[in-house]
PDB file of C-alpha atoms in Angstrom:
ATOM      1  CA  MET T   1      -7.396 -14.076  17.172  1.00  0.00           C
ATOM      2  CA  ASN T   2      -4.685 -15.110  18.179  1.00  0.00           C
ATOM      3  CA  ALA T   3      -1.543 -12.490  19.736  1.00  0.00           C
ATOM      4  CA  GLY T   4       0.461 -14.379  16.542  1.00  0.00           C
ATOM      5  CA  GLU T   5      -2.173 -13.649  14.280  1.00  0.00           C
ATOM      6  CA  SER T   6      -2.911  -9.751  15.164  1.00  0.00           C
ATOM      7  CA  GLN T   7       1.074  -9.136  15.115  1.00  0.00           C
ATOM      8  CA  ARG T   8       1.109 -10.954  11.332  1.00  0.00           C
ATOM      9  CA  ARG T   9       2.130  -8.625   8.680  1.00  0.00           C
ATOM     10  CA  PRO T  10       2.655 -10.231   5.627  1.00  0.00           C
ATOM     11  CA  TRP T  11       3.752  -8.952   2.204  1.00  0.00           C
ATOM     12  CA  ILE T  12       2.089  -9.632  -0.414  1.00  0.00           C
ATOM     13  CA  VAL T  13       3.058 -10.704  -3.304  1.00  0.00           C
ATOM     14  CA  GLY T  14       0.934 -10.242  -6.970  1.00  0.00           C
ATOM     15  CA  VAL T  15       0.902 -12.877  -9.483  1.00  0.00           C
ATOM     16  CA  SER T  16      -0.317 -11.257 -13.145  1.00  0.00           C
ATOM     17  CA  GLY T  17      -0.154 -12.495 -16.526  1.00  0.00           C
ATOM     18  CA  ALA T  18       2.810 -11.654 -18.060  1.00  0.00           C
ATOM     19  CA  SER T  19       5.533 -13.873 -19.088  1.00  0.00           C
ATOM     20  CA  GLY T  20       8.747 -14.581 -15.830  1.00  0.00           C
ATOM     21  CA  THR T  21       6.937 -16.653 -13.168  1.00  0.00           C
ATOM     22  CA  PRO T  22      10.531 -17.664 -12.288  1.00  0.00           C
ATOM     23  CA  TYR T  23      10.832 -13.787 -11.310  1.00  0.00           C
ATOM     24  CA  ALA T  24       7.848 -14.686  -9.175  1.00  0.00           C
ATOM     25  CA  ALA T  25       9.355 -17.983  -7.794  1.00  0.00           C
ATOM     26  CA  ALA T  26      12.302 -16.231  -6.894  1.00  0.00           C
ATOM     27  CA  VAL T  27      10.731 -13.284  -5.054  1.00  0.00           C
ATOM     28  CA  LEU T  28       8.781 -15.880  -3.258  1.00  0.00           C
ATOM     29  CA  ARG T  29      11.754 -17.800  -2.005  1.00  0.00           C
ATOM     30  CA  GLY T  30      13.166 -14.335  -0.895  1.00  0.00           C
ATOM     31  CA  LEU T  31      10.859 -13.653   1.431  1.00  0.00           C
ATOM     32  CA  LEU T  32      10.605 -17.490   2.852  1.00  0.00           C
ATOM     33  CA  ASP T  33      14.290 -16.938   3.337  1.00  0.00           C
ATOM     34  CA  ALA T  34      14.469 -13.804   4.996  1.00  0.00           C
ATOM     35  CA  GLY T  35      11.701 -15.137   7.902  1.00  0.00           C
ATOM     36  CA  GLU T  36       8.421 -12.760   6.596  1.00  0.00           C
ATOM     37  CA  SER T  37       5.353 -13.715   5.837  1.00  0.00           C
ATOM     38  CA  VAL T  38       3.315 -14.234   2.463  1.00  0.00           C
ATOM     39  CA  ASP T  39      -0.094 -13.594   1.014  1.00  0.00           C
ATOM     40  CA  LEU T  40      -0.471 -14.743  -2.429  1.00  0.00           C
ATOM     41  CA  VAL T  41      -2.610 -13.737  -4.870  1.00  0.00           C
ATOM     42  CA  VAL T  42      -1.808 -15.730  -8.225  1.00  0.00           C
ATOM     43  CA  SER T  43      -4.241 -14.017 -11.386  1.00  0.00           C
ATOM     44  CA  ARG T  44      -6.054 -16.235 -13.473  1.00  0.00           C
ATOM     45  CA  ALA T  45      -3.766 -15.358 -16.641  1.00  0.00           C
ATOM     46  CA  SER T  46      -1.318 -15.720 -14.602  1.00  0.00           C
ATOM     47  CA  ARG T  47      -1.648 -19.660 -14.150  1.00  0.00           C
ATOM     48  CA  LEU T  48      -1.829 -19.310 -18.460  1.00  0.00           C
ATOM     49  CA  THR T  49       1.614 -18.134 -18.307  1.00  0.00           C
ATOM     50  CA  LEU T  50       2.571 -20.601 -15.187  1.00  0.00           C
ATOM     51  CA  LEU T  51       0.666 -23.655 -17.226  1.00  0.00           C
ATOM     52  CA  ASP T  52       2.393 -22.674 -20.642  1.00  0.00           C
ATOM     53  CA  GLU T  53       5.831 -22.074 -18.541  1.00  0.00           C
ATOM     54  CA  THR T  54       6.052 -24.681 -16.383  1.00  0.00           C
ATOM     55  CA  GLY T  55       3.732 -27.323 -16.553  1.00  0.00           C
ATOM     56  CA  ILE T  56       1.630 -26.449 -13.372  1.00  0.00           C
ATOM     57  CA  SER T  57      -1.450 -25.700 -12.938  1.00  0.00           C
ATOM     58  CA  TYR T  58      -2.006 -23.835  -9.784  1.00  0.00           C
ATOM     59  CA  ARG T  59      -5.492 -24.595  -8.412  1.00  0.00           C
ATOM     60  CA  ASP T  60      -7.537 -23.032  -5.607  1.00  0.00           C
ATOM     61  CA  ALA T  61      -8.253 -25.906  -3.786  1.00  0.00           C
ATOM     62  CA  HIS T  62      -4.989 -27.590  -3.963  1.00  0.00           C
ATOM     63  CA  TRP T  63      -2.679 -24.511  -3.683  1.00  0.00           C
ATOM     64  CA  ARG T  64      -0.490 -25.466  -1.258  1.00  0.00           C
ATOM     65  CA  ASP T  65       1.135 -28.861  -3.277  1.00  0.00           C
ATOM     66  CA  ASP T  66       1.005 -26.453  -6.289  1.00  0.00           C
ATOM     67  CA  LEU T  67       3.020 -23.554  -4.975  1.00  0.00           C
ATOM     68  CA  ARG T  68       5.616 -26.157  -3.444  1.00  0.00           C
ATOM     69  CA  GLU T  69       6.388 -27.549  -6.921  1.00  0.00           C
ATOM     70  CA  TRP T  70       6.281 -24.452  -9.013  1.00  0.00           C
ATOM     71  CA  LEU T  71       9.211 -23.352  -6.231  1.00  0.00           C
ATOM     72  CA  GLY T  72      10.561 -26.459  -6.402  1.00  0.00           C
ATOM     73  CA  ARG T  73      11.985 -25.526  -9.561  1.00  0.00           C
ATOM     74  CA  GLY T  74      14.813 -23.939 -11.065  1.00  0.00           C
ATOM     75  CA  ALA T  75      14.761 -21.130 -14.131  1.00  0.00           C
ATOM     76  CA  ASP T  76      15.238 -23.420 -16.121  1.00  0.00           C
ATOM     77  CA  GLY T  77      11.651 -25.672 -14.874  1.00  0.00           C
ATOM     78  CA  LYS T  78      13.881 -28.615 -13.650  1.00  0.00           C
ATOM     79  CA  PRO T  79      11.952 -30.256 -10.926  1.00  0.00           C
ATOM     80  CA  GLY T  80      13.541 -30.231  -7.119  1.00  0.00           C
ATOM     81  CA  THR T  81      15.743 -27.165  -7.699  1.00  0.00           C
ATOM     82  CA  PHE T  82      15.158 -26.098  -4.259  1.00  0.00           C
ATOM     83  CA  LYS T  83      14.270 -28.316  -1.440  1.00  0.00           C
ATOM     84  CA  ASP T  84      12.944 -27.524   2.658  1.00  0.00           C
ATOM     85  CA  LEU T  85      10.497 -25.088   0.903  1.00  0.00           C
ATOM     86  CA  ARG T  86       8.624 -23.928   4.716  1.00  0.00           C
ATOM     87  CA  LEU T  87       5.309 -22.705   3.279  1.00  0.00           C
ATOM     88  CA  ASP T  88       3.983 -22.403   6.902  1.00  0.00           C
ATOM     89  CA  ASP T  89       3.632 -18.238   7.277  1.00  0.00           C
ATOM     90  CA  VAL T  90       2.032 -18.388   3.146  1.00  0.00           C
ATOM     91  CA  ARG T  91      -1.569 -17.307   2.470  1.00  0.00           C
ATOM     92  CA  HIS T  92      -3.402 -17.360  -0.857  1.00  0.00           C
ATOM     93  CA  TRP T  93      -5.656 -15.982  -1.803  1.00  0.00           C
ATOM     94  CA  SER T  94      -8.428 -16.176  -4.499  1.00  0.00           C
ATOM     95  CA  ALA T  95      -8.080 -13.510  -7.660  1.00  0.00           C
ATOM     96  CA  GLY T  96     -12.471 -13.819  -7.747  1.00  0.00           C
ATOM     97  CA  ASP T  97     -12.729 -12.833  -3.632  1.00  0.00           C
ATOM     98  CA  LEU T  98     -12.873  -8.950  -3.463  1.00  0.00           C
ATOM     99  CA  ALA T  99     -13.826  -9.840  -0.077  1.00  0.00           C
ATOM    100  CA  ALA T 100     -10.390 -10.917   0.717  1.00  0.00           C
ATOM    101  CA  GLY T 101      -8.336  -9.343   3.659  1.00  0.00           C
ATOM    102  CA  PRO T 102      -5.529  -7.611   1.008  1.00  0.00           C
ATOM    103  CA  SER T 103      -8.756  -5.604  -0.592  1.00  0.00           C
ATOM    104  CA  SER T 104      -9.148  -3.273   2.082  1.00  0.00           C
ATOM    105  CA  GLY T 105      -6.774  -1.134   4.202  1.00  0.00           C
ATOM    106  CA  SER T 106      -7.525  -2.382   7.788  1.00  0.00           C
ATOM    107  CA  TYR T 107      -5.713  -5.418   6.514  1.00  0.00           C
ATOM    108  CA  PRO T 108      -1.567  -4.944   8.107  1.00  0.00           C
ATOM    109  CA  ALA T 109       0.189  -5.230   5.625  1.00  0.00           C
ATOM    110  CA  LYS T 110       3.849  -4.193   4.878  1.00  0.00           C
ATOM    111  CA  GLY T 111       3.295  -3.915   1.310  1.00  0.00           C
ATOM    112  CA  MET T 112       3.232  -5.174  -2.078  1.00  0.00           C
ATOM    113  CA  LEU T 113       4.999  -6.816  -4.616  1.00  0.00           C
ATOM    114  CA  ILE T 114       3.514  -6.918  -8.045  1.00  0.00           C
ATOM    115  CA  VAL T 115       6.188  -9.811 -10.230  1.00  0.00           C
ATOM    116  CA  PRO T 116       5.404 -10.556 -13.209  1.00  0.00           C
ATOM    117  CA  ALA T 117       3.639  -6.860 -13.861  1.00  0.00           C
ATOM    118  CA  SER T 118       1.614  -7.259 -17.435  1.00  0.00           C
ATOM    119  CA  THR T 119       0.919  -3.944 -19.672  1.00  0.00           C
ATOM    120  CA  ALA T 120      -3.054  -5.176 -18.269  1.00  0.00           C
ATOM    121  CA  CYS T 121      -2.481  -4.905 -14.623  1.00  0.00           C
ATOM    122  CA  VAL T 122      -0.112  -1.559 -15.297  1.00  0.00           C
ATOM    123  CA  ALA T 123      -3.211  -0.075 -17.603  1.00  0.00           C
ATOM    124  CA  GLY T 124      -5.618  -1.842 -14.209  1.00  0.00           C
ATOM    125  CA  VAL T 125      -3.602  -0.491 -11.435  1.00  0.00           C
ATOM    126  CA  ALA T 126      -2.837   2.939 -12.878  1.00  0.00           C
ATOM    127  CA  LEU T 127      -6.663   4.318 -13.251  1.00  0.00           C
ATOM    128  CA  GLY T 128      -7.084   2.736 -10.443  1.00  0.00           C
ATOM    129  CA  LEU T 129      -9.216  -0.864 -11.216  1.00  0.00           C
ATOM    130  CA  SER T 130     -10.412  -3.387  -9.127  1.00  0.00           C
ATOM    131  CA  LYS T 131     -11.659  -6.133 -12.179  1.00  0.00           C
ATOM    132  CA  ASP T 132      -9.387  -8.666  -9.506  1.00  0.00           C
ATOM    133  CA  LEU T 133      -7.926  -8.727  -6.238  1.00  0.00           C
ATOM    134  CA  LEU T 134      -4.307  -7.708  -7.406  1.00  0.00           C
ATOM    135  CA  GLN T 135      -5.870  -4.647  -8.428  1.00  0.00           C
ATOM    136  CA  ARG T 136      -8.094  -4.265  -5.944  1.00  0.00           C
ATOM    137  CA  THR T 137      -4.956  -4.724  -3.157  1.00  0.00           C
ATOM    138  CA  ALA T 138      -2.529  -2.305  -5.741  1.00  0.00           C
ATOM    139  CA  SER T 139      -4.700   0.559  -4.870  1.00  0.00           C
ATOM    140  CA  VAL T 140      -5.435  -0.086  -1.372  1.00  0.00           C
ATOM    141  CA  THR T 141      -1.551  -0.450  -1.565  1.00  0.00           C
ATOM    142  CA  LEU T 142      -0.651   3.268  -2.424  1.00  0.00           C
ATOM    143  CA  LYS T 143      -4.070   4.763  -0.781  1.00  0.00           C
ATOM    144  CA  GLU T 144      -2.671   3.808   2.205  1.00  0.00           C
ATOM    145  CA  ARG T 145       1.116   5.274   0.991  1.00  0.00           C
ATOM    146  CA  ARG T 146       2.359   0.814   1.670  1.00  0.00           C
ATOM    147  CA  PRO T 147       5.374   0.127  -0.964  1.00  0.00           C
ATOM    148  CA  LEU T 148       4.388  -1.268  -3.764  1.00  0.00           C
ATOM    149  CA  VAL T 149       7.052  -2.256  -6.820  1.00  0.00           C
ATOM    150  CA  VAL T 150       5.884  -3.090  -9.815  1.00  0.00           C
ATOM    151  CA  SER T 151       8.302  -5.029 -12.407  1.00  0.00           C
ATOM    152  CA  VAL T 152       6.349  -5.278 -15.700  1.00  0.00           C
ATOM    153  CA  ARG T 153       7.563  -7.325 -18.284  1.00  0.00           C
ATOM    154  CA  GLU T 154       6.877  -6.095 -21.702  1.00  0.00           C
ATOM    155  CA  THR T 155       9.166  -4.877 -24.147  1.00  0.00           C
ATOM    156  CA  PRO T 156       8.625  -2.847 -26.426  1.00  0.00           C
ATOM    157  CA  LEU T 157       6.387  -0.268 -24.411  1.00  0.00           C
ATOM    158  CA  SER T 158       4.114   1.324 -25.940  1.00  0.00           C
ATOM    159  CA  GLY T 159       3.943   4.670 -24.891  1.00  0.00           C
ATOM    160  CA  GLN T 160       0.447   4.753 -23.556  1.00  0.00           C
ATOM    161  CA  THR T 161       1.796   1.972 -20.710  1.00  0.00           C
ATOM    162  CA  LEU T 162       5.110   4.370 -20.536  1.00  0.00           C
ATOM    163  CA  LYS T 163       2.068   6.968 -19.257  1.00  0.00           C
ATOM    164  CA  GLN T 164       0.967   4.647 -17.323  1.00  0.00           C
ATOM    165  CA  LEU T 165       3.854   3.666 -15.565  1.00  0.00           C
ATOM    166  CA  VAL T 166       5.773   7.951 -14.600  1.00  0.00           C
ATOM    167  CA  ALA T 167       1.149   7.541 -13.016  1.00  0.00           C
ATOM    168  CA  LEU T 168       2.284   5.048 -10.963  1.00  0.00           C
ATOM    169  CA  ASP T 169       5.832   6.934 -10.352  1.00  0.00           C
ATOM    170  CA  GLU T 170       3.490   9.965  -9.092  1.00  0.00           C
ATOM    171  CA  ALA T 171       1.452   7.735  -7.386  1.00  0.00           C
ATOM    172  CA  GLY T 172       4.365   6.470  -5.170  1.00  0.00           C
ATOM    173  CA  ALA T 173       5.332   3.350  -6.331  1.00  0.00           C
ATOM    174  CA  VAL T 174       8.899   1.929  -7.622  1.00  0.00           C
ATOM    175  CA  VAL T 175       8.381   1.110 -11.304  1.00  0.00           C
ATOM    176  CA  LEU T 176      10.618  -1.856 -11.287  1.00  0.00           C
ATOM    177  CA  PRO T 177      12.161  -3.525 -14.959  1.00  0.00           C
ATOM    178  CA  ALA T 178      12.687  -6.715 -15.057  1.00  0.00           C
ATOM    179  CA  SER T 179      15.806  -6.486 -16.223  1.00  0.00           C
ATOM    180  CA  PRO T 180      18.449  -8.548 -15.811  1.00  0.00           C
ATOM    181  CA  ALA T 181      22.150  -7.487 -15.409  1.00  0.00           C
ATOM    182  CA  PHE T 182      25.617  -9.117 -15.917  1.00  0.00           C
ATOM    183  CA  TYR T 183      28.608  -7.487 -13.756  1.00  0.00           C
ATOM    184  CA  ALA T 184      27.471 -10.010 -10.541  1.00  0.00           C
ATOM    185  CA  GLY T 185      28.737 -12.579 -12.942  1.00  0.00           C
ATOM    186  CA  ALA T 186      25.783 -14.666 -14.231  1.00  0.00           C
ATOM    187  CA  THR T 187      26.358 -17.782 -14.970  1.00  0.00           C
ATOM    188  CA  HIS T 188      23.119 -19.499 -15.223  1.00  0.00           C
ATOM    189  CA  ILE T 189      20.042 -18.687 -16.661  1.00  0.00           C
ATOM    190  CA  GLN T 190      18.702 -18.814 -12.620  1.00  0.00           C
ATOM    191  CA  ASP T 191      21.516 -15.891 -11.911  1.00  0.00           C
ATOM    192  CA  LEU T 192      19.921 -14.353 -14.299  1.00  0.00           C
ATOM    193  CA  VAL T 193      16.380 -14.511 -12.723  1.00  0.00           C
ATOM    194  CA  ASP T 194      17.512 -13.789  -9.106  1.00  0.00           C
ATOM    195  CA  PHE T 195      19.428 -10.204  -9.998  1.00  0.00           C
ATOM    196  CA  VAL T 196      15.832  -8.883 -10.858  1.00  0.00           C
ATOM    197  CA  ALA T 197      14.171 -10.656  -7.479  1.00  0.00           C
ATOM    198  CA  GLY T 198      16.854  -9.182  -5.279  1.00  0.00           C
ATOM    199  CA  ARG T 199      16.161  -5.827  -6.812  1.00  0.00           C
ATOM    200  CA  VAL T 200      12.559  -6.156  -5.742  1.00  0.00           C
ATOM    201  CA  LEU T 201      13.859  -7.267  -2.178  1.00  0.00           C
ATOM    202  CA  ASP T 202      16.274  -4.242  -2.286  1.00  0.00           C
ATOM    203  CA  ALA T 203      13.474  -1.977  -2.690  1.00  0.00           C
ATOM    204  CA  ALA T 204      11.097  -3.418  -0.273  1.00  0.00           C
ATOM    205  CA  GLY T 205      14.035  -3.040   2.740  1.00  0.00           C
ATOM    206  CA  VAL T 206      14.237  -6.807   2.475  1.00  0.00           C
ATOM    207  CA  THR T 207      17.297  -8.995   3.486  1.00  0.00           C
ATOM    208  CA  HIS T 208      18.878 -11.327   1.301  1.00  0.00           C
ATOM    209  CA  GLY T 209      21.635 -12.367  -0.774  1.00  0.00           C
ATOM    210  CA  LEU T 210      20.024 -13.178  -4.407  1.00  0.00           C
ATOM    211  CA  TYR T 211      22.700 -11.201  -6.315  1.00  0.00           C
ATOM    212  CA  ARG T 212      26.334 -10.907  -6.270  1.00  0.00           C
ATOM    213  CA  ARG T 213      26.721  -6.132  -5.367  1.00  0.00           C
ATOM    214  CA  TRP T 214      29.021  -3.716  -7.193  1.00  0.00           C
ATOM    215  CA  ARG T 215      32.130  -3.373  -5.564  1.00  0.00           C
ATOM    216  CA  GLY T 216      32.908  -0.575  -7.511  1.00  0.00           C
ATOM    217  CA  GLU T 217      35.203  -2.314  -9.025  1.00  0.00           C
ATOM    218  CA  LEU T 218      35.724  -3.735 -12.574  1.00  0.00           C
ATOM    219  CA  GLY T 219      35.982  -7.228 -14.077  1.00  0.00           C
ATOM    220  CA  GLY T 220      33.513  -8.393 -11.219  1.00  0.00           C
ATOM    221  CA  GLY T 221      31.256 -10.684 -13.883  1.00  0.00           C
ATOM    222  CA  SER T 222      34.396 -12.319 -15.066  1.00  0.00           C
ATOM    223  CA  ARG T 223      35.239 -13.126 -11.041  1.00  0.00           C
ATOM    224  CA  THR T 224      34.102 -16.567  -9.376  1.00  0.00           C
ATOM    225  CA  ASP T 225      34.211 -15.333  -5.618  1.00  0.00           C
TER     226      ASP T 225
END
């Protein structure tokens, strides 16, 4: 292991099977733009969602090419919207690999972002299950007292899920629903997606410029600057 490798401390991004793969793509682009290292865990269910929402098959054996195509798409599905993507410091871990680096607390990581988080994912993490690497990594993140941001994407929410979200909050996670706001002057679907992604990065303390912040002045949503 070289010195650069030993000093690497990535953000682990988990993508579950909820609708909202553009949110995950925007978070990943934001982390890479900020110069952060990223470890990526894409659940089996999320691959079906990604295929349904974008037509992209995410394959372990070809993950880098598939990820580049995914991150290059805008929220409207248009290919090639985002170019010059630097994936040199992205590491992929198979969702079924429970012996992967992030499955251990001794693996160096800054924290974990689950975007989007399905209700099944929320339940698994809240109950401390480890049915796959995503859930196991979330459990490790909590026990090591590292930041965990859970961007739940579901509506309406059942009473059981609400209890599980409270349990995650009490365990130290940040529960961040994928709820876009309109005061930032959104004019495109990408703006709404970027707002949620920006709030996820805010919770992680990662600098970004994904949305226009509130300035304490009414009428901000109608400005074009």
